[in-house]
Each structure stands twice: as structure tokens, then as C-alpha cells.
Coordinates of C-alpha atoms in Angstrom, one line a residue:
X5 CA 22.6 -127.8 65.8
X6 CA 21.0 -128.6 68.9
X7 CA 23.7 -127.6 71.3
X8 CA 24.9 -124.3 69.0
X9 CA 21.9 -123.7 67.2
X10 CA 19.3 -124.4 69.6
X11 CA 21.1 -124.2 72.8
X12 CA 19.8 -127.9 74.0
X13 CA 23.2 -128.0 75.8
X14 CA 21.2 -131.2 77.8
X15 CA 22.1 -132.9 74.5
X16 CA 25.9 -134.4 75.7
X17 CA 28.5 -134.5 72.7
X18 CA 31.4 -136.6 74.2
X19 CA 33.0 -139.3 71.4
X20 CA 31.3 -137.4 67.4
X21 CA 31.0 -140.9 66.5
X22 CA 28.3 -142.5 67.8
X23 CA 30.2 -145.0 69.9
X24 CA 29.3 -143.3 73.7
X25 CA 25.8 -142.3 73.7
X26 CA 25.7 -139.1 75.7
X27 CA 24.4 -137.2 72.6
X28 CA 21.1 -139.6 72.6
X29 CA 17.8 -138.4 71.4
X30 CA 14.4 -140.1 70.7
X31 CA 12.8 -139.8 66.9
X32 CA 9.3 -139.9 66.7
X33 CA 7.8 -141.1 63.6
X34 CA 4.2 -141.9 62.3
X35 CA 4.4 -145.6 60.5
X36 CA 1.1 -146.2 59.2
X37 CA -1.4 -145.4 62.2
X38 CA 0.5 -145.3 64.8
X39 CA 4.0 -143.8 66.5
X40 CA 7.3 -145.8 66.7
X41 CA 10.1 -144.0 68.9
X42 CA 13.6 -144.4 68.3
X43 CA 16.5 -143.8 70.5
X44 CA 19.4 -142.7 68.2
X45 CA 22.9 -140.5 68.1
X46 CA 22.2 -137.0 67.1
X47 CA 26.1 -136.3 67.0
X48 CA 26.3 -138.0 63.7
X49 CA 22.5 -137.5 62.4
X50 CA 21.9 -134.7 59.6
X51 CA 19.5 -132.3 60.8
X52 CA 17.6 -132.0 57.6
X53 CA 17.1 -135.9 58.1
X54 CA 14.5 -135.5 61.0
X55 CA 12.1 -133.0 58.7
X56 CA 8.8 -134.1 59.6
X57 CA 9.6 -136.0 62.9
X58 CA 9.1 -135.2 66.6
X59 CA 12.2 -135.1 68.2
X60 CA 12.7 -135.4 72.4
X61 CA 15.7 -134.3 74.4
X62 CA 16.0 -135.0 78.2
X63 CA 14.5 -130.8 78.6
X64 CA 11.8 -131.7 76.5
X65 CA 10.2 -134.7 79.0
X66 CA 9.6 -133.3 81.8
X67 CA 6.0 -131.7 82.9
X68 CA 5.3 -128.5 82.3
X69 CA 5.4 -127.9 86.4
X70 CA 9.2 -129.0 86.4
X71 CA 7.7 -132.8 87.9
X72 CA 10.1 -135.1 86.2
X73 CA 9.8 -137.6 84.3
X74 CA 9.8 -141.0 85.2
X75 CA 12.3 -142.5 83.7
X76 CA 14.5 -139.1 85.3
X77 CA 12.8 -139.9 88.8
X78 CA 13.7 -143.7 89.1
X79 CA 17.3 -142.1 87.4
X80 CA 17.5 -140.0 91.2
X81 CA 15.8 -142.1 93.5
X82 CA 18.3 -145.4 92.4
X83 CA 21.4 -142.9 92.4
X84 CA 22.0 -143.5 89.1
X85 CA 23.7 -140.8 88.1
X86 CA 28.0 -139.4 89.7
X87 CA 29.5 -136.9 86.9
X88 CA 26.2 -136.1 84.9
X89 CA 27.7 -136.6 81.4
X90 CA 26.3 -139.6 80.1
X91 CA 23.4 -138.8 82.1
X92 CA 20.9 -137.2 79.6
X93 CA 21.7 -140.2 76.9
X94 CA 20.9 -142.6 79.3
X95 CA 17.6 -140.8 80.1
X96 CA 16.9 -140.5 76.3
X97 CA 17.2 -144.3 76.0
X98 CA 15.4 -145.3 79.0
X99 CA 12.8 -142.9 77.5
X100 CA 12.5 -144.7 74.4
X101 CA 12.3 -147.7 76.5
X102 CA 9.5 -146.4 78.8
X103 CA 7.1 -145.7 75.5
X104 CA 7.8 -148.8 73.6
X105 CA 7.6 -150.9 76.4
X106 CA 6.5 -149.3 79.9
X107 CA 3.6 -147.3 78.3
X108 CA 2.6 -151.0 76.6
X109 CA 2.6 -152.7 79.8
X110 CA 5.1 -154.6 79.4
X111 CA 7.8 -155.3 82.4
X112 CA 11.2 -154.6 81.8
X113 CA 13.9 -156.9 82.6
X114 CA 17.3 -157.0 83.6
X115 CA 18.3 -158.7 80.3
X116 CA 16.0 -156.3 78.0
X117 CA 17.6 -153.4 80.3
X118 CA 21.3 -154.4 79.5
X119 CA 20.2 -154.8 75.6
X120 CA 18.5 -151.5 74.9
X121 CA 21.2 -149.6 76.6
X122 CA 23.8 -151.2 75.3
X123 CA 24.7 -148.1 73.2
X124 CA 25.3 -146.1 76.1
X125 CA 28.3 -146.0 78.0
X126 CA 29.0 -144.9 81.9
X127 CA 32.5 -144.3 82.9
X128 CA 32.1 -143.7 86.3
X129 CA 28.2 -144.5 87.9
X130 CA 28.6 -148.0 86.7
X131 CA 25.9 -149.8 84.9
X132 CA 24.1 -151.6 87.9
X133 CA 22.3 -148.9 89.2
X134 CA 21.3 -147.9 86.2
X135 CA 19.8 -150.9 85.4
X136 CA 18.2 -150.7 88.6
X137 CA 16.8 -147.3 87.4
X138 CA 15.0 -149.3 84.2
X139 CA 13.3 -151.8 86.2
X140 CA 12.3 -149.3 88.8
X141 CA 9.7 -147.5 86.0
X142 CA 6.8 -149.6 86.2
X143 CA 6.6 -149.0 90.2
X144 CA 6.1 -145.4 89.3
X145 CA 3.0 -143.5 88.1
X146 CA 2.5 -143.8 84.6
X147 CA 3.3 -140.7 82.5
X148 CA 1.4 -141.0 79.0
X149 CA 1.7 -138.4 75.9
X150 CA -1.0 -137.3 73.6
X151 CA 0.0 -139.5 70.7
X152 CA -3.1 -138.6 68.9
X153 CA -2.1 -134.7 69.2
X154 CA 1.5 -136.0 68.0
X155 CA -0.1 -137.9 65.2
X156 CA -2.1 -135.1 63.6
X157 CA 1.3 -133.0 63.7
X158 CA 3.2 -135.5 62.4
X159 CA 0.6 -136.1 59.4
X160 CA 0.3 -132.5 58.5
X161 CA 4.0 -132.6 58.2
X162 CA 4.2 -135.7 55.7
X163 CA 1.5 -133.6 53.8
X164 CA 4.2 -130.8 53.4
X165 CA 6.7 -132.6 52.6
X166 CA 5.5 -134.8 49.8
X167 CA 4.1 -131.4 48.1
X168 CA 7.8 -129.9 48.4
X169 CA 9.1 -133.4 46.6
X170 CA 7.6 -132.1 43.3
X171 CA 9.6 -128.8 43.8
X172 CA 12.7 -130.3 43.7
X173 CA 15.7 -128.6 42.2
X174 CA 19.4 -129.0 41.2
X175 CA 19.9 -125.9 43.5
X176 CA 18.8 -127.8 46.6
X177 CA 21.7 -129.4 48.5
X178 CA 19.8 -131.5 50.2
X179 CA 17.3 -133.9 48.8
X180 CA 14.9 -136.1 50.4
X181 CA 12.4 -137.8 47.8
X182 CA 10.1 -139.9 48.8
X183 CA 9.2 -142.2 46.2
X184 CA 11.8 -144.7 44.0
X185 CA 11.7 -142.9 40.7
X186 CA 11.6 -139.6 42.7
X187 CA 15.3 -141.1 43.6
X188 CA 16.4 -142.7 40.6
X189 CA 15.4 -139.6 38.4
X190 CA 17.7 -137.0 41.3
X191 CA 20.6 -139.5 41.5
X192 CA 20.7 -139.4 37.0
X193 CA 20.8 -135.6 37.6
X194 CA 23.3 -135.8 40.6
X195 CA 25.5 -138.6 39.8
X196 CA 28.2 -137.2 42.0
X197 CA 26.1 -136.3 45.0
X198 CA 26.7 -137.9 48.4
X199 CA 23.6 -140.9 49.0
X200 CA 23.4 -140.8 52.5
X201 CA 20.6 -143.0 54.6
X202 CA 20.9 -143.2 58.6
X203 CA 24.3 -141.6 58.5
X204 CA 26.4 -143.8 60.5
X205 CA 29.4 -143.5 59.1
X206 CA 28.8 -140.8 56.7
X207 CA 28.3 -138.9 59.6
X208 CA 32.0 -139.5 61.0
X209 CA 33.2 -137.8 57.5
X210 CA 31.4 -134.8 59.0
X211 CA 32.5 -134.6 62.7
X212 CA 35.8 -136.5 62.4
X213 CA 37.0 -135.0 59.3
X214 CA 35.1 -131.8 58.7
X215 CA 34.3 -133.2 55.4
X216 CA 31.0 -131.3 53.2
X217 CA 29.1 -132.4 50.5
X218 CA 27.4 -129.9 47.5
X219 CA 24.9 -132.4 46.8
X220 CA 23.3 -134.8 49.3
X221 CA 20.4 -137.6 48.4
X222 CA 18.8 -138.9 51.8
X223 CA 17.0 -142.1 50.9
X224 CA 15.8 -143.0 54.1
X225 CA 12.4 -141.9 53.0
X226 CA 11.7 -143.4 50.3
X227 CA 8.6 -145.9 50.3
X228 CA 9.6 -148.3 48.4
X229 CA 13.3 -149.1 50.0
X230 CA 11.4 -148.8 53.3
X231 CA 9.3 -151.8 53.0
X232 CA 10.3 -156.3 53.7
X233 CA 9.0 -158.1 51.3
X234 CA 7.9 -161.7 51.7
X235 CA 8.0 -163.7 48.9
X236 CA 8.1 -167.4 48.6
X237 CA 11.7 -168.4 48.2
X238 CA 13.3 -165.2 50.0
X239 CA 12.6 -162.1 51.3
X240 CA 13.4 -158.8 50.0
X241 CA 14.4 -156.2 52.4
X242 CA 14.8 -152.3 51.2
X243 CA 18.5 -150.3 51.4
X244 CA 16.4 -147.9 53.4
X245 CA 15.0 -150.7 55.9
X246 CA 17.1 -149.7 59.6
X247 CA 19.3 -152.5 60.7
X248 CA 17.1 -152.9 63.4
X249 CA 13.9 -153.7 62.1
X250 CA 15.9 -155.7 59.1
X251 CA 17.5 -158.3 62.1
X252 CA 13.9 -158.7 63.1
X253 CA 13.2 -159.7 59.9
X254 CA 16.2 -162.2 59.6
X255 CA 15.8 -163.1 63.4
X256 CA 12.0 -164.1 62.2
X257 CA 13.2 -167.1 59.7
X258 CA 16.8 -167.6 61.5
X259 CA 16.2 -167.2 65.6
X260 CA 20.0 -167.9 66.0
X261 CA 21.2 -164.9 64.5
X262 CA 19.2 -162.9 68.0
X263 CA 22.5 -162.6 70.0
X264 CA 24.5 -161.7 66.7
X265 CA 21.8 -159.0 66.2
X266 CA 22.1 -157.4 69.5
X267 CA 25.9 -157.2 69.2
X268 CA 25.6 -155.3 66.1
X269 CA 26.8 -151.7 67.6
X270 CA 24.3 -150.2 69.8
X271 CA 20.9 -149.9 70.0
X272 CA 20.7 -146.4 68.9
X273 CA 23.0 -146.7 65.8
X274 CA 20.7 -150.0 64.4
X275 CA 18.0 -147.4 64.9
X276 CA 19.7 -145.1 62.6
X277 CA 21.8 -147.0 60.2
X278 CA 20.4 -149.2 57.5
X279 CA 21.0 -152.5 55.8
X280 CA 21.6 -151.1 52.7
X281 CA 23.9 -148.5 53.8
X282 CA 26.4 -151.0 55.3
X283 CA 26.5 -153.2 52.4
X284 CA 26.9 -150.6 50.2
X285 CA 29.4 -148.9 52.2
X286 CA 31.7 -151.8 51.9
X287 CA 33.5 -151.7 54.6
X288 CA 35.9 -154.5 55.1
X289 CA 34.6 -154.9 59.1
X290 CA 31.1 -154.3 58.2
X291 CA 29.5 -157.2 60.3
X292 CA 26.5 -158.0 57.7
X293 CA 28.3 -158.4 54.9
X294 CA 29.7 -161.8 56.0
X295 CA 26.5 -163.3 57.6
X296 CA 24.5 -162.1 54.2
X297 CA 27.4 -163.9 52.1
X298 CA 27.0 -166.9 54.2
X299 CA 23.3 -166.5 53.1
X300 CA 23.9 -166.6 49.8
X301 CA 22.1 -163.0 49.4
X302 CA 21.6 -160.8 46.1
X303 CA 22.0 -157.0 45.5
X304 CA 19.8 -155.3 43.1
X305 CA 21.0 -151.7 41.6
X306 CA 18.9 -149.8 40.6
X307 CA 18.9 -146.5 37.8
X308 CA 16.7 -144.8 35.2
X309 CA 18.3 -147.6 32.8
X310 CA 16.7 -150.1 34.7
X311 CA 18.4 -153.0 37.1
X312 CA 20.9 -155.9 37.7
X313 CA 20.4 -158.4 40.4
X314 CA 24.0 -159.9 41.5
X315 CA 25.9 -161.7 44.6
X316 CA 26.6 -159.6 47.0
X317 CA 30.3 -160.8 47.3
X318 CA 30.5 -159.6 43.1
X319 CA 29.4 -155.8 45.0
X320 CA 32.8 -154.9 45.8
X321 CA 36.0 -154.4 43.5
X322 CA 38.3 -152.7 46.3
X323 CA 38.6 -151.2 49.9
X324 CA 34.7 -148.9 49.7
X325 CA 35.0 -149.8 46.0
X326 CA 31.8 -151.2 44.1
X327 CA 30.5 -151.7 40.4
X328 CA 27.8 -149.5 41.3
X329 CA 27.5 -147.0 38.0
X330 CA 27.7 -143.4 38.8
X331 CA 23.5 -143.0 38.0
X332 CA 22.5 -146.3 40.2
X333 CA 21.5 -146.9 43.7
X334 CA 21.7 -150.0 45.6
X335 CA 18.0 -150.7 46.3
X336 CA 17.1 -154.1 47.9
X337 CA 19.0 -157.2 49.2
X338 CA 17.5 -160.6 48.4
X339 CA 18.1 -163.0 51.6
X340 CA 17.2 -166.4 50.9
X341 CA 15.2 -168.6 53.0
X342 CA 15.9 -171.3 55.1
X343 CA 16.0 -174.9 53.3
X344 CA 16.1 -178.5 54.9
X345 CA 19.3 -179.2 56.5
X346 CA 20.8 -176.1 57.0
X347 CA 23.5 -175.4 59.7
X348 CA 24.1 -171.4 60.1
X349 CA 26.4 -169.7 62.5
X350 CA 27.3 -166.3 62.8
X351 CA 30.5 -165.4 65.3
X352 CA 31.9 -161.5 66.0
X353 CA 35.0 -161.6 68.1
X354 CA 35.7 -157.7 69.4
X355 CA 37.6 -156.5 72.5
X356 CA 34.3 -155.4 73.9
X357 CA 31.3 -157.7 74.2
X358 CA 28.9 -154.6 73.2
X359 CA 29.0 -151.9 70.7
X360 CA 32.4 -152.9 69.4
X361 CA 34.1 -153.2 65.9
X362 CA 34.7 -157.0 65.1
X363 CA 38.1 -158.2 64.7
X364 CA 36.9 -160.8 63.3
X365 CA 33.8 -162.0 61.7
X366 CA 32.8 -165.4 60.4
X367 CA 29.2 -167.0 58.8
X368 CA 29.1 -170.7 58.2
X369 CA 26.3 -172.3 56.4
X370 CA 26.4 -175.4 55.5
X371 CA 23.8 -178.4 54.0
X372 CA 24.4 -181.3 55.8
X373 CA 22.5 -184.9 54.9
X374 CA 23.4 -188.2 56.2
X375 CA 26.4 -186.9 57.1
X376 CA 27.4 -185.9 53.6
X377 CA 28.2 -182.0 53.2
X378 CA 26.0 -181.3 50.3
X379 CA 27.1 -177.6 49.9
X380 CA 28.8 -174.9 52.1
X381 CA 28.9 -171.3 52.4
X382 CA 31.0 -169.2 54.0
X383 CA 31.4 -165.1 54.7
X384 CA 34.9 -163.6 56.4
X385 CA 35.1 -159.8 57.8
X386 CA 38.7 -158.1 58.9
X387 CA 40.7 -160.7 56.7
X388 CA 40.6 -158.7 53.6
X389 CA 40.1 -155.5 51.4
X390 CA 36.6 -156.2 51.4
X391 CA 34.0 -158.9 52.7
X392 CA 34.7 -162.0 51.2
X393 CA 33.5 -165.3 50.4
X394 CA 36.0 -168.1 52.0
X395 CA 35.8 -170.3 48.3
X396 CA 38.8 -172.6 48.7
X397 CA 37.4 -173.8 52.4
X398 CA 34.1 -174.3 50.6
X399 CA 35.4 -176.4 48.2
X400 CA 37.5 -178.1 51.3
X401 CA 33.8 -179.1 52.7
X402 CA 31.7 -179.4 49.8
X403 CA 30.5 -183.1 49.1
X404 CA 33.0 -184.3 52.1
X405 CA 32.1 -186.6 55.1
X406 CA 31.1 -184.2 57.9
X407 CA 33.7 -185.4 60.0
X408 CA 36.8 -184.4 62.3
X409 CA 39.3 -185.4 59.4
X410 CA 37.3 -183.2 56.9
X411 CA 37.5 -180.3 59.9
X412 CA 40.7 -180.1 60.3
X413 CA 41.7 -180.4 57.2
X414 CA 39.3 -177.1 56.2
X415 CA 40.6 -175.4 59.3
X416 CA 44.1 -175.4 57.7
X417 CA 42.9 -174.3 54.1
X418 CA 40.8 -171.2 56.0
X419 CA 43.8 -170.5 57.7
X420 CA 46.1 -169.9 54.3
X421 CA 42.9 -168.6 52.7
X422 CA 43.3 -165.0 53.5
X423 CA 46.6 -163.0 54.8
X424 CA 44.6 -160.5 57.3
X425 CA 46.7 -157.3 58.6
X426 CA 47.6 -156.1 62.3
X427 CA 46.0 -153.4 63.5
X428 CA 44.9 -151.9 67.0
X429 CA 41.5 -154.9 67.0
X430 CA 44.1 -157.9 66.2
X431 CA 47.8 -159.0 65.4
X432 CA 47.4 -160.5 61.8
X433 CA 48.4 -164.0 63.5
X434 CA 45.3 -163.6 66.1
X435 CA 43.1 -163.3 63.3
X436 CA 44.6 -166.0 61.4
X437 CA 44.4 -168.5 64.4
X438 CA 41.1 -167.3 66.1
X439 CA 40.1 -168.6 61.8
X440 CA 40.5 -171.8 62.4
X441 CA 39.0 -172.2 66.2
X442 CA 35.7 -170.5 65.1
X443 CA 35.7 -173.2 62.2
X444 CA 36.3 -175.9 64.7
X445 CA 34.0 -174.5 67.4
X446 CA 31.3 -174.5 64.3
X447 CA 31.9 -178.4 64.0
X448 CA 31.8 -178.8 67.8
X449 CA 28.7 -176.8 68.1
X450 CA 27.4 -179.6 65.1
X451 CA 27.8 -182.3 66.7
X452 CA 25.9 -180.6 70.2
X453 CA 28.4 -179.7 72.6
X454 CA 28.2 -177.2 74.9
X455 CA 30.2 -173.7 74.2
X456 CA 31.9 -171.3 77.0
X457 CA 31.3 -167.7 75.6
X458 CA 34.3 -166.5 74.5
X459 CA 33.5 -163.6 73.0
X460 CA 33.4 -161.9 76.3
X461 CA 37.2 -162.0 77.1
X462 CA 39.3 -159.5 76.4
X463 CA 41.8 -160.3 73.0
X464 CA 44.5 -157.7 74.1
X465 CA 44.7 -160.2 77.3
X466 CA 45.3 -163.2 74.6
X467 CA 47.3 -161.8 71.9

């Protein structure tokens, strides 16, 4: 739409999928009083999903006089920039940047640089002086917008759109309710429809395999799957919560899970995508799935006929197979807490350090007291159909001595727990072996030794 439709030909479309970056645009979007920007991948995002937001492309952030912006100045002057391609998406990203942390007063460093940009790829420039580019903006003069101007738009629009919620019809394709019995009430009448939420991979059906829907249901607005709720044993977060701001809220209680976060895709897609539409989506490489096993978390469907609250491992019946009921929607995932004596771990192994699909992924969490194992919990990824809960190495741990013997023993039983495939990430012997060193590299990390970072080398060098 915006290259064809609107002729924004700034707006790059290199990969369709959301893995490059060059097709990068910044959301706008009033949360209670004030304006949150988002970089995210408009080659995957429905257009009918940014109704009511302000949307930037690298045309639309300059001056009126043609004096560019900063974030495109420090882009020249640090000569970050050889082909052009990925050009405008880095732009885009540094923009986002710029307003939620330049405009803020807030430095920007090398390390905050390399993590917010991680979604964007360079073939050719290299990434250095692009990063030089980021930390050249607070030098230059600061460039602020009208965000009350934006504001009143925005609100005007949210007026508009919750009077056309009432005027909902089985004719619409597309349908956007704001409110949870709104939803529950459209997905009765549409039990076959398509329930999208940032896209992410729905949006690969589209560009990849030309795929169209009669029926869509966009939840991303609703109010109620958009909030975290705090309660005193867990927390509740909303399917429509973005996997961004739902790390923050796991990253809150669990500050070990921060690299893990950042290595979930790219910025842009975790601005997008939502917790509850990779759970529910089932895939067997879905990287939250096995951290939120290890948690011990609960699902909670939701139709007209009311709701069931289950694990989340009991979700899935087959490959992007659920119980789910035609009329229900997955609403909210219960994470538990952290209790006394808890020892979580989270490990991705991927041929790329960022924005890569895990060929493995592991969550340990085990309750360790005087030694004793007192109860253990353990989510796999890429070993199987679907996520899965490791239960014979649980019950290889469960009430042992935590010791080497113990270790090695459940290193063997994780090993012949699953029988993973070979595919293009990992021979089904890599995955099999790599298994059992995460497990051991868990204990290791127990008893406080030091870790070189593995995740970082290359598998097809090791395989």
C-alpha cells in the first residue's frame, strides 16, 4: 500500500518477511496521555491495523524547507550510508530512537545503539558507522514535534473509531473491536475468521504465499487483552500485550531473562508481534513458549460460553494445532512469580546472534534447597511437533542431590527425551548434543562459574 498505493517508494521492501528491515516505519500511538512511537515492519503489517495511528516514513521527517532531519544528517555526515537500500529503515529506527530517547534527554550508547537496531540489516555500509550515526544525534540541534497537535488528532481518531465498533457487521472483512465482549460476541459470529494481532507471521501467509482471508478479527485493540495485570501470586499479561512491553514485564520480576529478550527477533517485530499471538500460534520454534513452560504459565480461553484456565504445554495437540474451540480466543497468559530458591535460565542457540530463528531453545527452572532439588521445570523448542515440557528429565532431577552425578545422569535422559529433525538451523544430532551441554552448562552456571558466550559462533562451522 505504501509503495503501490501511496507511492512512498522511500518505504524499501527487500526480504516480505520482516527479517531485513528496509521496509521500517514508525507507529504513533496515544496510550493514555501521552505518545509512544514504534519502529516496526510495514511489509508484513495490515494496513487496516494502523486506523487511527500516525504513521512516519523517512519523506515524512524532514522539514518542510527540505532541512533534514537529524537522525538523516548524522546518517550523511558519519557516511553511513553505500547502496541506499537499507537506508530508509535504518533512518526509520534511529527515528524511533531519537523520540524515545534523544528527545527525552537521554544519551544513546553504543550498546543501546546495537540493541534497537538489531532488526535492521546492512549488507554492504557495515554496522559501525552506523552506530556512529546513533551516537552522533545528541551533538546535533534538537528537532522536536508538536505532540500535543498529534495528540488532539490522534484522540479525535479513537473517538471515530469506537462509534464505528457499534456498527459492526458480518459484511465487514475486517474487524477491529475494541472491547472483550465486542470480540468474543464477532469471533461466535465468525468462528472461521482469521484472528490476527501484530501480524508477524500471519503476515508471511500474505506476502510469501499470497494467501487471503474473507473474515479477519484484529485484536490488537482491544482494552482488556492490552493491559499487565499485577496480582499477588502472578501476573496476568493480555494476548494483545506486544512482546516488547510483555519482556519488560517479565524482565521486571526475572532481570536474567534481559539478553534472552533482546534476542527475541528484532526490535521492530517485538514492537509488532504479541505474546499471545506466538503462543497461540504454536509454532514448534516459537522462543516463548519454552521459557513460559519453564514458568509454569497458564492459558485462559475465552468465548461467549465463558472460560478455561489450563497449562500452557496442554495448548497444543499437533504442529499449529490447539484445543482452542472454534468460538474462543486465547485471552491472557498467567506467569507465575518468582518463589524462594528458584534457579531460571533461558538459552537460544541460532546461527545468527540477532534476529535469528532458534535451533534450539531450552528454559530450566529449578527449586533448589540445601542442595536437595525440590522441583524442576523444564521447556524445549525445535525438538518436537510442538513446544514441550522435558517430563522424564524433570523427574530425573526432582528430589535428587543437586550434584554432578544427578547432571549427568539427566543430561542423558534429555538427550533420549525427544528425537528432533535435521533441517537447514541444525542436523538432528547437533540438536540432540547441544541438549545435553546447555543442561550441563545450567549446572555449571549453578555452582558460579564463569561462561564464554557461545551463542555467538556460527553452528554451520560446528556441525
Amino acid at each position: 500500500m505504501l509503495r503501490e498505493d501511496l507511492c512512498s517508494t522511500d518505504t524499501k521492501e527487500g526480504c516480505g518477511e520482516g527479517d531485513c528491515g528496509a521496509c521500517t516505519v514508525v507507529l504513533g500511538e496515544k496510550r493514555g496521555d501521552a505518545l509512544t512511537y514504534r519502529a516496526v515492519n510495514s511489509c508484513i503489517r495490515l494496513a487496516h491495523s494502523v486506523d487511527g495511528m500516525a504513521v512516519w516514513t523517512a519523506e515524512d521527517i524532514s522539514s518542510a524547507d527540505g532541512k533534514l532531519h537529524p537522525v538523516q544528517e548524522a546518517m550523511v555526515q558519519c557516511h553511513a550510508s553505500q547502496c541506499g537500500f537499507c537506508t530508509p529503515g535504518f533512518v526509520m529506527s534511529l527515528f524511533a530512537m531519537y523520540q524515545n530517547h534523544t528527545c527525552k534527554g537521554q544519551a544513546i550508547s553504543r550498546e543501546l545503539a546495537q540493541r534497537e537496531l538489531s532488526g535492521n540489516l546492512c549488507r554492504c555500509t557495515g554496522y559501525r558507522p552506523i552506530l556512529d550515526a546513533a551516537q552522533m544525534l545528541e551533538a546535533l540541534p534538537l528537532a522536536l514535534l508538536d505532540e500535543s497537535r498529534l495528540l488532539q488528532k490522534l484522540e479525535l481518531l479513537a473517538h471515530v473509531s469506537i462509534g464505528l465498533e457499534a456498527d459492526l457487521t458480518p459484511e465487514i472483512g475486517y474487524q477491529s473491536p475494541v472491547s472483550l465482549p465486542s470480540l468474543l460476541k464477532i469471533r461466535a459470529a465468525h468462528p472461521n475468521a482469521q484472528i490476527v494481532a501484530g501480524t508477524t507471521d500471519v503476515g508471511l501467509w500474505v506476502t510469501k504465499q499470497h494467501r487471503q482471508f474473507d473474515q479477519i478479527i484484529d485484536v490488537t485493540r482491544v482494552a482488556e487483552l492490552r493491559r499487565i495485570e499485577d496480582y499477588p501470586q502472578h501476573i496476568a499479561i493480555g494476548a494483545a500485550v506486544t512482546l516488547n512491553d510483555a519482556f519488560h514485564a517479565l524482565i521486571k520480576d526475572r532481570p536474567q531473562l534481559g539478553d534472552f529478550a533482546a534476542r527475541f527477533a528484532g526490535l521492530p517485530v517485538r514492537n509488532s508481534g504479541t505474546l499471545g499471538g506466538n503462543v497461540a500460534n504454536g509454532s514448534p520454534i516459537g522462543d516463548s513458549m519454552p521459557l513460559l513452560i519453564a514458568l509454569k504459565s497458564n492459558v485462559v480461553l475465552m468465548s461467549v460460553r465463558g472460560h478455561r484456565d489450563m497449562p500452557l504445554e496442554q495448548l497444543y495437540t499437533g504442529y499449529r494445532k490447539n484445543v482452542m474451540a472454534a468460538d474462543e480466543v486465547l485471552a491472557w497468559i498467567k506467569v507465575p512469580k518468582p518463589t524462594q530458591g528458584e534457579f531460571l535460565r533461558i538459552y537460544k542457540i541460532s546461527k545468527r546472534f540477532d534476529d535469528d530463528i532458534s535451533a534450539i531453545c531450552l528454559g530450566l527452572n529449578l527449586h533448589i534447597d540445601k542442595g536437595i532439588v525440590i522441583k524442576a521445570s523444564i521447556g524445549v523448542g525445535g525438538v518436537a511437533a510442538t513446544p514441550v515440557r522435558a517430563i522424564k528429565t524433570e523427574a530425573a532431577c526432582a528430589g535428587k542431590d543437586w550434584s554432578k552425578a544427578t547432571i549427568d545422569h539427566a543430561m542423558e535422559v534429555l538427550r533420549a527425551e525427544f528425537s528432533p529433525i535435521s533441517d537447514m538451523r541444525a542436523s538432528s544430532a547437533y540438536r540432540t548434543q547441544v541438549l545435553g551441554n546447555l543442561l550441563q552448562r545450567y549446572w555449571l552456571e549453578s555452582q558460579g562459574v564463569q561462561h564464554i558466550n557461545l551463542e555467538s559462533f556460527n553452528l554451520a562451522d560446528h556441525e
